[in-house]
PDB file of C-alpha atoms in Angstrom:
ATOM      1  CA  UNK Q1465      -8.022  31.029  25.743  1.00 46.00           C
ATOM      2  CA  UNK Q1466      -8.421  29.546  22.296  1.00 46.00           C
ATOM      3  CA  UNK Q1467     -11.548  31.071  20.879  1.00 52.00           C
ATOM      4  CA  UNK Q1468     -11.133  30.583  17.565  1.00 61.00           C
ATOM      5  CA  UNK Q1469     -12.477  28.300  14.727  1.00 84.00           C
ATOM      6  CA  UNK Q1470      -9.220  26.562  14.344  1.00 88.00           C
ATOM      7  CA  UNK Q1471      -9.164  22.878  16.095  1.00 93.00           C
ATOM      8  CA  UNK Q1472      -5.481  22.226  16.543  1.00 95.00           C
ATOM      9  CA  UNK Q1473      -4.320  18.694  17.559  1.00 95.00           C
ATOM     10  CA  UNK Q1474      -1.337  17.087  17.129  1.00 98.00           C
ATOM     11  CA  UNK Q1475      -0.748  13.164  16.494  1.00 98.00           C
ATOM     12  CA  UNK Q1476       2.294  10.858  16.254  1.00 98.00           C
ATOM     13  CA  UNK Q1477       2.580   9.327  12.341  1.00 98.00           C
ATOM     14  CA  UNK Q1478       4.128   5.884  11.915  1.00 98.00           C
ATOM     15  CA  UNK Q1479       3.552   4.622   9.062  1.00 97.00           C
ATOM     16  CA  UNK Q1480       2.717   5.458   5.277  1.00 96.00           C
ATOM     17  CA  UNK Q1481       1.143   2.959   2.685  1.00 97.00           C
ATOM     18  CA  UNK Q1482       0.077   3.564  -0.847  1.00 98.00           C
ATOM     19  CA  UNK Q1483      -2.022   0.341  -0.120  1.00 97.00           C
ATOM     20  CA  UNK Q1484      -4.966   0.805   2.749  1.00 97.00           C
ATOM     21  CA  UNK Q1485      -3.613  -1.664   5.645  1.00 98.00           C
ATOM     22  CA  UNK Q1486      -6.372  -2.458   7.946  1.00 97.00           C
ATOM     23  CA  UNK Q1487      -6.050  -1.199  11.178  1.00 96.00           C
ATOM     24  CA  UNK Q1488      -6.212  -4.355  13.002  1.00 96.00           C
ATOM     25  CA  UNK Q1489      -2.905  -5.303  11.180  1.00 97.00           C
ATOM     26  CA  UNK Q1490       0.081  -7.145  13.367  1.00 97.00           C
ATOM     27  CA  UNK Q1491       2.356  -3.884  12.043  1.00 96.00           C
ATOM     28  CA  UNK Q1492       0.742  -1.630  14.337  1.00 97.00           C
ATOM     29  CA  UNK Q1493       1.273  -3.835  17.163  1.00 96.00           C
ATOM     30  CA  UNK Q1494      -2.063  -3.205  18.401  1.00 96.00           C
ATOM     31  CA  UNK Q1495      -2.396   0.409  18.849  1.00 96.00           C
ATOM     32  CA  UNK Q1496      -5.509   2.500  17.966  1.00 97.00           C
ATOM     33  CA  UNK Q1497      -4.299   3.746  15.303  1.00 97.00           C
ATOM     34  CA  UNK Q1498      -6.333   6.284  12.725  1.00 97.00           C
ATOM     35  CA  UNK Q1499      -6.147   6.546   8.852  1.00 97.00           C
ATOM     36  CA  UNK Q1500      -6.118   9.969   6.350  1.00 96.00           C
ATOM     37  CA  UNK Q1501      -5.062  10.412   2.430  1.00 95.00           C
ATOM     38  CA  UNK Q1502      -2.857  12.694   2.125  1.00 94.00           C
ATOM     39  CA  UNK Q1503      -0.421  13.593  -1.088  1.00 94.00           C
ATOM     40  CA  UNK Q1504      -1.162  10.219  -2.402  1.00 96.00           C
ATOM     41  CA  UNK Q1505      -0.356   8.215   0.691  1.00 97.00           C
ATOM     42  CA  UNK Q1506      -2.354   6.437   3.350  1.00 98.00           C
ATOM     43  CA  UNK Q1507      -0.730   7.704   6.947  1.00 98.00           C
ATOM     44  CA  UNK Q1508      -1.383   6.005   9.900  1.00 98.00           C
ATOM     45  CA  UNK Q1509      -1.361   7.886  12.945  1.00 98.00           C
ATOM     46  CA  UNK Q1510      -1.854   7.501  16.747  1.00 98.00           C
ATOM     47  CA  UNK Q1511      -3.239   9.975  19.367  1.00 97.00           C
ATOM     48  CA  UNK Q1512      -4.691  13.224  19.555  1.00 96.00           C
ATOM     49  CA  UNK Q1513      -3.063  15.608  21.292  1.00 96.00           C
ATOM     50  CA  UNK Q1514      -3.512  19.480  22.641  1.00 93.00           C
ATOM     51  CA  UNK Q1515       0.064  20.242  23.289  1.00 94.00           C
ATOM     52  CA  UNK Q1516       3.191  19.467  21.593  1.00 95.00           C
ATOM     53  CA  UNK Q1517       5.283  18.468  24.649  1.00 96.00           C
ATOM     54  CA  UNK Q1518       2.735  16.133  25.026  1.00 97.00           C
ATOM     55  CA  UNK Q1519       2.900  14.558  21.704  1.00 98.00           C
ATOM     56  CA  UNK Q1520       6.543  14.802  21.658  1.00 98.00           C
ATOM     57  CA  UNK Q1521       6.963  12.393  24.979  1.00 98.00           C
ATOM     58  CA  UNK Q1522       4.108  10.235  23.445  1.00 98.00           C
ATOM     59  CA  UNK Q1523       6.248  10.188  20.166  1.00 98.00           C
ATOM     60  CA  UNK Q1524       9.498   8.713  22.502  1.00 98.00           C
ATOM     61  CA  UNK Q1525       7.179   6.397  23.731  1.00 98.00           C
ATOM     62  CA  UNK Q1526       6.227   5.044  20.631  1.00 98.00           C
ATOM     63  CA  UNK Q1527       9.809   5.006  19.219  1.00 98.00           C
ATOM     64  CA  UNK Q1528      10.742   2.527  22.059  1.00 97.00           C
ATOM     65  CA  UNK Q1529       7.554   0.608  21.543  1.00 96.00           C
ATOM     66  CA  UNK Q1530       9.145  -0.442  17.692  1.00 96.00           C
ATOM     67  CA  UNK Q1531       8.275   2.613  15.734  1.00 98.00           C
ATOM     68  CA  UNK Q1532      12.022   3.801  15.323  1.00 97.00           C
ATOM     69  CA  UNK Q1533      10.759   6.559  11.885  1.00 97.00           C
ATOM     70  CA  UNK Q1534       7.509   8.170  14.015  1.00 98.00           C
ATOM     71  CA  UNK Q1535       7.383  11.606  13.557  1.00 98.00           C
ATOM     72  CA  UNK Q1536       4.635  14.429  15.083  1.00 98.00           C
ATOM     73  CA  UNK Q1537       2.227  15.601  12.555  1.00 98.00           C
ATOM     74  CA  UNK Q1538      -0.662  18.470  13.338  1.00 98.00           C
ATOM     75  CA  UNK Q1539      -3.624  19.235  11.907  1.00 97.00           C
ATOM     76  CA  UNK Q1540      -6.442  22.163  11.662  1.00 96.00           C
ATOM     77  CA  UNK Q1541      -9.413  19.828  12.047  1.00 93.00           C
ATOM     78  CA  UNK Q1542      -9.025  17.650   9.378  1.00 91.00           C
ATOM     79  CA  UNK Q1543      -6.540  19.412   7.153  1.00 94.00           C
ATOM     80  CA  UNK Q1544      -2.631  18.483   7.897  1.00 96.00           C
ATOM     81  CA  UNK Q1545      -0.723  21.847   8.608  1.00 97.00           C
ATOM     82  CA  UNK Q1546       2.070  22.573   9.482  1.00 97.00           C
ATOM     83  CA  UNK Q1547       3.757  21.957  13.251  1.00 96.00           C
ATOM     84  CA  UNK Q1548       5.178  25.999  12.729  1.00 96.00           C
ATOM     85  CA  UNK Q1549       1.376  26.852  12.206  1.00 97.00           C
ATOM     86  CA  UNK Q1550      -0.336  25.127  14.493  1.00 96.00           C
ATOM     87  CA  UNK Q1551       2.015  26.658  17.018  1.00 93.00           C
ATOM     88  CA  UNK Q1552       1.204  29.875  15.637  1.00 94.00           C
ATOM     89  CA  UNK Q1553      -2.352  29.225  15.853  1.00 93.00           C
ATOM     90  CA  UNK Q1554      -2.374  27.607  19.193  1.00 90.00           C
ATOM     91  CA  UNK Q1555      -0.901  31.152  20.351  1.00 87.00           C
ATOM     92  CA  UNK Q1556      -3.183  33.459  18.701  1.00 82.00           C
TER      93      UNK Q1556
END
């Protein structure tokens, strides 16, 4: 059981902008994609997801879908983190 405050998800990031792209654009080849800010950089990510086997297929998926960079990000709620510490948390 994961009791605690922390709400762990992990999502597949394809793309990075300095410039807001909106997310109807052709680019994402019309995924439902999500938006954050982060280190000066719009990110564009797709999916939320509980486990990291999970996100890892979905992130194969996606590279043969014509996202050959994707990579898996997590976050604590909002707040990017690390994948080693959402791991950690998701075992606590």
């Amino acid at each position: 059981q994961n009791d605690s405050i922390h709400q762990i998800d992990f999502r597949v990031q394809i793309k990075l902008s300095t410039k807001r792209l909106a997310l109807s654009n052709p680019i994402f080849k019309g995924q439902k994609v999500e938006t954050y800010w982060h280190k000066g950089y719009y990110k564009y990510t797709i999916g939320h997801f509980r486990s990291l086997k999970t996100v890892l297929s979905q992130c194969n998926m996606l590279r043969k879908k014509g996202f050959p960079g994707c990579f898996v990000v997590a976050f604590d709620g909002n707040e990017r983190i690390s994948i080693k510490d959402a791991i950690s948390l998701l075992e606590e």
